[in-house]
Tab-separated table of C-alpha atoms and ligand atoms in Angstrom:
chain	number	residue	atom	x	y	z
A	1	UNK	CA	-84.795	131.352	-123.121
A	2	UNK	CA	-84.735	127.861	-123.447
A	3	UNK	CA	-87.604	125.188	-122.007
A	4	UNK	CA	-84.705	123.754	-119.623
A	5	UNK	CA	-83.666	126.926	-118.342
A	6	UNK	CA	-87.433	128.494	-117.457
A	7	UNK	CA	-87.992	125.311	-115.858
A	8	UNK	CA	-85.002	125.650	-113.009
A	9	UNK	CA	-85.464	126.147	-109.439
A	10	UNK	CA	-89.093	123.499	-109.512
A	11	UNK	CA	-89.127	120.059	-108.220
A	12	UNK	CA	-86.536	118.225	-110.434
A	13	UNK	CA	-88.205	114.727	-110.834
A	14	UNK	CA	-91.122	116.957	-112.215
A	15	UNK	CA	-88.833	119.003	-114.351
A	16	UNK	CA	-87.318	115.777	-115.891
A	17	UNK	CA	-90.163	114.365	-117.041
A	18	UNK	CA	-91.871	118.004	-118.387
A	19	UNK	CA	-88.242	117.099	-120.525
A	20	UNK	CA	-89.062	114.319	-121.280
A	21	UNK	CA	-92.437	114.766	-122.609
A	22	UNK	CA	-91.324	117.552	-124.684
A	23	UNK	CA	-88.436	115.254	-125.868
A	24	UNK	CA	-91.442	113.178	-127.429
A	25	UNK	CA	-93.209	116.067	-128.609
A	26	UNK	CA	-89.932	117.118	-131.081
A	27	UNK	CA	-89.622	113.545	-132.594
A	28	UNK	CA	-93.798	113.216	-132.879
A	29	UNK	CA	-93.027	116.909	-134.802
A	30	UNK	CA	-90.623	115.202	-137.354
A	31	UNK	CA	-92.868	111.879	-137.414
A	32	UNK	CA	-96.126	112.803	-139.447
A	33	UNK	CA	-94.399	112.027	-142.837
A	34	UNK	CA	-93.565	108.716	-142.034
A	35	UNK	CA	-96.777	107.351	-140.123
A	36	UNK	CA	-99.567	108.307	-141.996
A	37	UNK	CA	-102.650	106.350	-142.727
A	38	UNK	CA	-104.573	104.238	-140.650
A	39	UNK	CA	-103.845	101.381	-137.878
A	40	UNK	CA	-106.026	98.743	-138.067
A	41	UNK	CA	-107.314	99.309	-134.584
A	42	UNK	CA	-109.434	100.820	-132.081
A	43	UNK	CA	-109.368	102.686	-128.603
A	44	UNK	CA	-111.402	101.817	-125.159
A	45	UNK	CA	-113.949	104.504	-126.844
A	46	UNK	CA	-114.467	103.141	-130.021
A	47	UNK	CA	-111.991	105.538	-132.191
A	48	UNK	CA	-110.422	103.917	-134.723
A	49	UNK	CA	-106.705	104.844	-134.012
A	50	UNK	CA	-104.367	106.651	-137.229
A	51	UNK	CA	-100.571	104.994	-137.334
A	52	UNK	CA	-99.796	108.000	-135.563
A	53	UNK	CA	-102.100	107.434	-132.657
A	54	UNK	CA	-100.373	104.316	-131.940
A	55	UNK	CA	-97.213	105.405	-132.936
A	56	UNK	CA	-96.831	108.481	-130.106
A	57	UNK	CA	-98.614	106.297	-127.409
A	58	UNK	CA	-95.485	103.922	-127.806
A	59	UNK	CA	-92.992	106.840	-127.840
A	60	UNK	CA	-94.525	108.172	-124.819
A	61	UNK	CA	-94.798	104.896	-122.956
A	62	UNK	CA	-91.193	103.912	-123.610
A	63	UNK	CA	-89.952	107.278	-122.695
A	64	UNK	CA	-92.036	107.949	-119.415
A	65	UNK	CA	-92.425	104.040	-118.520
A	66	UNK	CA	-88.144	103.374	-119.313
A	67	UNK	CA	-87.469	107.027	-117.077
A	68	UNK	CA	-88.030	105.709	-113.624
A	69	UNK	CA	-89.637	109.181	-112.960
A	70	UNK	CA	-93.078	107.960	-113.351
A	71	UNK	CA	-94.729	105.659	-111.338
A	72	UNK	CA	-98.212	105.718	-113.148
A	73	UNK	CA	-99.329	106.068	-116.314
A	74	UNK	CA	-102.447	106.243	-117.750
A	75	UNK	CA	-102.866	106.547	-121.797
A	76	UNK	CA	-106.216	107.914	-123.686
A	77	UNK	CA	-104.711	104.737	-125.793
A	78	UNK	CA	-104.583	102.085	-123.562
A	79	UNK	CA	-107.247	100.353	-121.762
A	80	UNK	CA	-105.627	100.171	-118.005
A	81	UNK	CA	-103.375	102.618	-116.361
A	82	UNK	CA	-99.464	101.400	-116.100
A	83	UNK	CA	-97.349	101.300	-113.678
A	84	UNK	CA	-93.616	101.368	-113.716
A	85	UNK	CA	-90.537	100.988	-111.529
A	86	UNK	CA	-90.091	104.531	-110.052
A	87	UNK	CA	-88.581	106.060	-107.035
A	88	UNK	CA	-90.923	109.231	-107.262
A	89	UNK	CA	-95.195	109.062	-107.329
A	90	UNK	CA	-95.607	111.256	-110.111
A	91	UNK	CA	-98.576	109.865	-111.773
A	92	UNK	CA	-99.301	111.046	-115.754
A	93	UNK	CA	-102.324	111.170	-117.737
A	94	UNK	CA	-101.896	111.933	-121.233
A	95	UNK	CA	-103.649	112.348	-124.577
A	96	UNK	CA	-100.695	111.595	-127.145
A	97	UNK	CA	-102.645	112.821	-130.541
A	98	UNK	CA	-105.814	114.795	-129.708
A	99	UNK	CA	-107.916	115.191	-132.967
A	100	UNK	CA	-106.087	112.786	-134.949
A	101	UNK	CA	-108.833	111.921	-137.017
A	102	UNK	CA	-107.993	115.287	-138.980
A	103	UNK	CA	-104.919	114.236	-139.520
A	104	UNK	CA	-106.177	112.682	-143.194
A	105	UNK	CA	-106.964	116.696	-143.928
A	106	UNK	CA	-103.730	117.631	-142.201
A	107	UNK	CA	-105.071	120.242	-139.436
A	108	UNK	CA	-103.972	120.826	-136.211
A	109	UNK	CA	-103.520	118.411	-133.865
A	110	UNK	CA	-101.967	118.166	-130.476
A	111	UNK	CA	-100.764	116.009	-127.097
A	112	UNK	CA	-102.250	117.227	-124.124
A	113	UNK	CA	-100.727	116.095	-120.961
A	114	UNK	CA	-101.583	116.119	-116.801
A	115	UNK	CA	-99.623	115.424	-113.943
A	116	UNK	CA	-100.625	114.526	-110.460
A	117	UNK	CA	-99.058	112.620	-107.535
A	118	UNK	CA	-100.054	109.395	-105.760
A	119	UNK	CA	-102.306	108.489	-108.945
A	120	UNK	CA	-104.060	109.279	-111.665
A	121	UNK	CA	-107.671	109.149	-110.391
A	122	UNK	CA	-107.530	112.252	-108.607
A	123	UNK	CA	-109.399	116.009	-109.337
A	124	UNK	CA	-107.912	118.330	-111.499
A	125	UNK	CA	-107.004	120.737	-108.688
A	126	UNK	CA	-104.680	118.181	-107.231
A	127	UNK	CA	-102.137	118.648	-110.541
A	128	UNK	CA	-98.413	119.432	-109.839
A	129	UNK	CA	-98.289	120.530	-113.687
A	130	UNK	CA	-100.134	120.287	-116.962
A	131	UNK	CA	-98.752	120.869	-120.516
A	132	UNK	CA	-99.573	120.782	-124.229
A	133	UNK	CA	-97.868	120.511	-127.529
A	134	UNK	CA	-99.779	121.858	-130.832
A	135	UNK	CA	-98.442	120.407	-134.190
A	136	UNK	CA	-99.682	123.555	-136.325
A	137	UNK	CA	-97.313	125.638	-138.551
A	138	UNK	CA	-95.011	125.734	-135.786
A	139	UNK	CA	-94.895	123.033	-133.124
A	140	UNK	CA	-95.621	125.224	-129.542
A	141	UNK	CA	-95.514	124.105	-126.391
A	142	UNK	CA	-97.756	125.099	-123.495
A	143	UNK	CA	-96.853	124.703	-119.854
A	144	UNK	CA	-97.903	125.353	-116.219
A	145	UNK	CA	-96.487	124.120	-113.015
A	146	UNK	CA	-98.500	126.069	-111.112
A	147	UNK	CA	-96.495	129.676	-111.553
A	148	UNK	CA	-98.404	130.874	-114.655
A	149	UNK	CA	-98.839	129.919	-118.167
A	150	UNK	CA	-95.848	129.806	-120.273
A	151	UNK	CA	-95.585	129.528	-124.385
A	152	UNK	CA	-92.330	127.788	-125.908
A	153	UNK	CA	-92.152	127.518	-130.141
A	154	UNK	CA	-89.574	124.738	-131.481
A	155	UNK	CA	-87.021	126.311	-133.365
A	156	UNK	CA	-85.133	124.757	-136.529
A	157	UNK	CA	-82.287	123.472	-133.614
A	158	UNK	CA	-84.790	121.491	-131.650
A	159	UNK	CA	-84.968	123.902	-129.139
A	160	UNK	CA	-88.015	125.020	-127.590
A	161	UNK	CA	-87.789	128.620	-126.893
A	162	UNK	CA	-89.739	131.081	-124.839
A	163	UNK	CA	-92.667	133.133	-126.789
A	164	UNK	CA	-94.696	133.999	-124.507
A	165	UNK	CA	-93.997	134.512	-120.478
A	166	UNK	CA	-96.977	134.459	-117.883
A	167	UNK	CA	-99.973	135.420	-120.550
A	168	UNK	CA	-103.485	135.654	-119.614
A	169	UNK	CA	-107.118	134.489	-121.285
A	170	UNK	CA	-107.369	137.124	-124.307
A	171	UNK	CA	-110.924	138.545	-124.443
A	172	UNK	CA	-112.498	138.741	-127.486
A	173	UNK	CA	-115.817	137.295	-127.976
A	174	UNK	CA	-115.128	133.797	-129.630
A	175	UNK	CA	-117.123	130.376	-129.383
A	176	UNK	CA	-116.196	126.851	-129.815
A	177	UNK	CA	-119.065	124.196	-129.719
A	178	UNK	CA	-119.358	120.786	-130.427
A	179	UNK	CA	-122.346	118.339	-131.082
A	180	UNK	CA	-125.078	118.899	-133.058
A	181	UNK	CA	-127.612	121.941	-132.284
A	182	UNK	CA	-131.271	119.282	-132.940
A	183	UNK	CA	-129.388	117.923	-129.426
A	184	UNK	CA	-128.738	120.345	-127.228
A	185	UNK	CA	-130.072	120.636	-123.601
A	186	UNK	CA	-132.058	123.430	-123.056
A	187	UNK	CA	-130.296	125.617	-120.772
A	188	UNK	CA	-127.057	124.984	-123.219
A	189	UNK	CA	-129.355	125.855	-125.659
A	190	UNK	CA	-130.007	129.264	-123.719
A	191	UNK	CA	-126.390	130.119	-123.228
A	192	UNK	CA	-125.387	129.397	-127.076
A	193	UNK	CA	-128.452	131.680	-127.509
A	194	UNK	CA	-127.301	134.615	-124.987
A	195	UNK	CA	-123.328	134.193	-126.663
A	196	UNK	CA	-124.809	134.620	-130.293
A	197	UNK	CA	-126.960	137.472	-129.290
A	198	UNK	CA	-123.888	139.016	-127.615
A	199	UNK	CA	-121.802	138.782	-131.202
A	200	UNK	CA	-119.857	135.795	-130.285
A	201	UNK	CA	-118.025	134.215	-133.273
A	202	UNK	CA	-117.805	130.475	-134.263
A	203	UNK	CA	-114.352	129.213	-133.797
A	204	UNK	CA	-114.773	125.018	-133.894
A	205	UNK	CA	-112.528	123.151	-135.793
A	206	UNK	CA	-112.691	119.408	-134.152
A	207	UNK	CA	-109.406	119.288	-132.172
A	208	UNK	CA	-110.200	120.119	-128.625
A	209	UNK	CA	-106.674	121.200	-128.099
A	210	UNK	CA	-106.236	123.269	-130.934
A	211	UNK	CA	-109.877	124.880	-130.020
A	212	UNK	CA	-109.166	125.478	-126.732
A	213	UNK	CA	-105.263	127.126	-127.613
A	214	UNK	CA	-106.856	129.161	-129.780
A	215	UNK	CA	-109.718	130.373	-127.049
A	216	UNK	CA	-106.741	130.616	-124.309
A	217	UNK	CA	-105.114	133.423	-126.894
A	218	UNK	CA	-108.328	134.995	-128.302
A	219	UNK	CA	-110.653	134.957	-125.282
A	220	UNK	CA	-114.145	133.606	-125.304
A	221	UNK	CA	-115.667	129.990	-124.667
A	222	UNK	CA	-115.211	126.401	-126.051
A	223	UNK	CA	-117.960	124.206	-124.807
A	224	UNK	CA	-118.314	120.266	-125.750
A	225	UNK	CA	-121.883	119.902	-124.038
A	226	UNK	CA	-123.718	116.935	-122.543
A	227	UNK	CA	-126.078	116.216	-125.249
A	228	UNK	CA	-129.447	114.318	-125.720
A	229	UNK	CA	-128.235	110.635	-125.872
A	230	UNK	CA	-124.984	111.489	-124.245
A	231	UNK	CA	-125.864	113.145	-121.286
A	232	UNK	CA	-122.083	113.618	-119.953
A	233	UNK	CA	-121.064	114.836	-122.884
A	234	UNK	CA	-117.925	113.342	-125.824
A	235	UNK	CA	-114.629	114.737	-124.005
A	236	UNK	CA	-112.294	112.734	-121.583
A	237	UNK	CA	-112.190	114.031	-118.248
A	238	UNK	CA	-108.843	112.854	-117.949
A	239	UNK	CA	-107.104	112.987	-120.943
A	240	UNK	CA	-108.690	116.578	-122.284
A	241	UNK	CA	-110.461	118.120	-120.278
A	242	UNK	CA	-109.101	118.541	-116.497
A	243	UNK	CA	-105.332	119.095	-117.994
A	244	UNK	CA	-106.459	121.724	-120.672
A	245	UNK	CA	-108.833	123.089	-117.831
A	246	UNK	CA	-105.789	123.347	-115.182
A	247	UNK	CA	-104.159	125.617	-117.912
A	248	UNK	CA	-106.455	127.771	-118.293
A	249	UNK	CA	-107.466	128.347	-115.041
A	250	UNK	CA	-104.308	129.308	-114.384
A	251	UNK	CA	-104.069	131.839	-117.336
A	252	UNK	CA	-107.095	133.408	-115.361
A	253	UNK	CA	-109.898	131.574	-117.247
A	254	UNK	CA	-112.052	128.658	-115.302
A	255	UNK	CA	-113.950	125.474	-116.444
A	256	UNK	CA	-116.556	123.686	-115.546
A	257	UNK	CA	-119.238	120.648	-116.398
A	258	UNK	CA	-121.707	123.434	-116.205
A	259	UNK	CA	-122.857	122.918	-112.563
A	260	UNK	CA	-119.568	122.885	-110.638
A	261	UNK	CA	-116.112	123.437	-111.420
A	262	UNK	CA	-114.543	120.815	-113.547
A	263	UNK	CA	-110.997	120.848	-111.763
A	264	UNK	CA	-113.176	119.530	-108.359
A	265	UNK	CA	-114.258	116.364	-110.272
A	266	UNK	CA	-112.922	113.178	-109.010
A	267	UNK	CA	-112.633	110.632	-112.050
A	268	UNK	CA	-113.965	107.531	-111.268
A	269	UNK	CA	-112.423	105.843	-114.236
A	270	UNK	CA	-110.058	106.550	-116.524
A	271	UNK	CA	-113.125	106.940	-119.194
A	272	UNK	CA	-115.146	108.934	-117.607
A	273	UNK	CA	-116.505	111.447	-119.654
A	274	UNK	CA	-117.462	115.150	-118.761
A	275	UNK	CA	-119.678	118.241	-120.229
A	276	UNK	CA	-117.271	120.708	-120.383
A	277	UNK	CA	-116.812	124.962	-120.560
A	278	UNK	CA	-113.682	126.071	-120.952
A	279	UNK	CA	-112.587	129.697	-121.234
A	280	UNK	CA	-113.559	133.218	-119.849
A	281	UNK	CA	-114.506	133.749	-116.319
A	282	UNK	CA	-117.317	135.783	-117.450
A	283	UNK	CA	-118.623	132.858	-119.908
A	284	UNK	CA	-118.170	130.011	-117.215
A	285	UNK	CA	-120.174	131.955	-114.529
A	286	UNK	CA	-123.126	132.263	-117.302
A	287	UNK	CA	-123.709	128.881	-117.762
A	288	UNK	CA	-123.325	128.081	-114.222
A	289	UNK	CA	-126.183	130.513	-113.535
A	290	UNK	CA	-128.252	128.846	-115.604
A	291	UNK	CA	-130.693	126.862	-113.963
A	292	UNK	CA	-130.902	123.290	-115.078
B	1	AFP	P1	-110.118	112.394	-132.297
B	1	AFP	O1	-108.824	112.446	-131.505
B	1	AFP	O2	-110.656	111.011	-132.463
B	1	AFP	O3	-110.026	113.162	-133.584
B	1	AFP	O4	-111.241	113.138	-131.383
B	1	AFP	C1	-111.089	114.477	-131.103
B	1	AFP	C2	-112.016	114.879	-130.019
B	1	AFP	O5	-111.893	114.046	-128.895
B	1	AFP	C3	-111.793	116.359	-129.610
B	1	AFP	O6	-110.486	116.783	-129.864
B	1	AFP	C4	-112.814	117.125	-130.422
B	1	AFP	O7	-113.276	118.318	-129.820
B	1	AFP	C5	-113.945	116.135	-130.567
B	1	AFP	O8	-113.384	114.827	-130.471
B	1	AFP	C6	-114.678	116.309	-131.870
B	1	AFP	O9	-115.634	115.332	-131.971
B	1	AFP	P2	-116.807	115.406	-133.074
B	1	AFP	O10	-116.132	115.552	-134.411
B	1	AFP	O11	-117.532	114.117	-132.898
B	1	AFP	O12	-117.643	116.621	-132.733
């Protein structure tokens, strides 16, 4: 079944521009040939952006911002959030190239997208829908509206066609962590400690989204911690974290900062940064037992 027909019977603005995102997704697919290399600039965080970076932030602008289905936008890649001519409210945050700094090694990378009404500044468990596309050896597309998680692959026709209908967290014992160990906290410390002990198994490869797809499938825990010198942590509340965490909350995993859960966090900026746990109930309710 194709993305367009799964999608029928939901709020039609909102289908139109899950379209239209995944639209962008096929033509960013066919695009890492022609824009590789670096762009001679760098984000609101300091990331010096690849020619692709820059590259899908444009597609996605011009699409979403030239629709009239969005009223806001807000970018990992811009500085401010945008706002556009629009008859609806529906309000997107997006992530167009999460990880792109492997792209020079060619490894997985991804566009992870959330979207809310009324604005962008709002807690995760406001979202009308989330979404992500991974650019691995196939391109797949991830998608919930609030009715389950659903899997599409891109197929030679530029279709993307259903794989997987309604799946759940796997559960196998698998862990994803980022920042250096000489850093952690110590009651992170204690639940890396508790996981290893238990016969978890490193899975980290530096792209949040491809970490956290492969987590949502296998079952476990990807955590990128608040660490000493960065006590809320690397990872965009925005951009990664509350749209990946919507996801997999509603594959029947959870997510949280570590004290509360991350989906009640109101951003106050589009920056804002956040600890985060992603992944197996069990796993989340561990380290928010911990005491701090
Ligand atoms: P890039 O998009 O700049 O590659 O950053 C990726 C990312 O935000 C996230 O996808 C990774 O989990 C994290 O950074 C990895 O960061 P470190 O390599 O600094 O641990």
């Amino acid at each position: 079944m194709q993305l367009s027909k799964h999608l029928e019977g939901y709020d039609k603005d909102l289908v139109e521009v899950v379209l239209g995102i995944a639209e962008v997704t096929k033509a960013i697919s066919r695009g890492f040939i022609t824009h590789q290399g670096k762009a001679d600039t760098s984000n609101l965080y300091g990331d010096q952006q690849a020619a692709m970076d820059v590259w899908a932030d444009d597609l996605f602008i011009k699409e979403l911002g030239g629709s009239g289905l969005v009223r806001y936008l807000a970018s990992e890649e811009q500085p401010e959030i945008l706002e556009f001519e629009s008859d609806t409210d529906l309000a997107v945050s997006i992530d167009p190239l999460d990880g792109s700094s492997l792209l020079s090694v060619n490894l997985t990378v991804g566009t992870i997208v959330g979207i809310q009404r009324g604005g962008v500044l709002k807690p995760g468990s406001d979202m009308v829908g989330a979404m992500y596309v991974i650019y691995g050896p196939l391109t797949v597309l991830v998608y919930s509206v609030g009715d389950g998680v659903h899997e599409f692959v891109l197929h030679a026709d530029g279709e993307f066609v259903l794989r997987k209908e309604n799946f759940t967290i796997g559960s196998e014992k698998r862990l994803g962590q980022g920042a250096a160990r000489n850093t952690y906290l110590p009651f992170h410390e204690e639940f890396i400690s508790r996981l290893e002990a238990d016969g978890y198994k490193i899975r980290f490869s530096g792209s949040f989204v491809a970490d956290v797809h492969q987590i949502l499938h296998k079952g476990g825990v990807f955590t990128y911690p608040g660490y000493l010198g960065s006590e809320r942590g690397k990872l965009r509340l925005l951009f990664e974290c509350a749209p990946m965490g919507y996801i997999v909350t509603q594959a029947g995993g959870a997510v949280s900062d570590g004290v509360v859960d991350l989906l009640s966090i109101v951003p106050e900026s589009i920056s804002e940064r956040v600890p985060v746990y992603i992944g197996g109930k069990r796993e989340i309710e561990l380290i928010m037992g911990l005491p701090k």
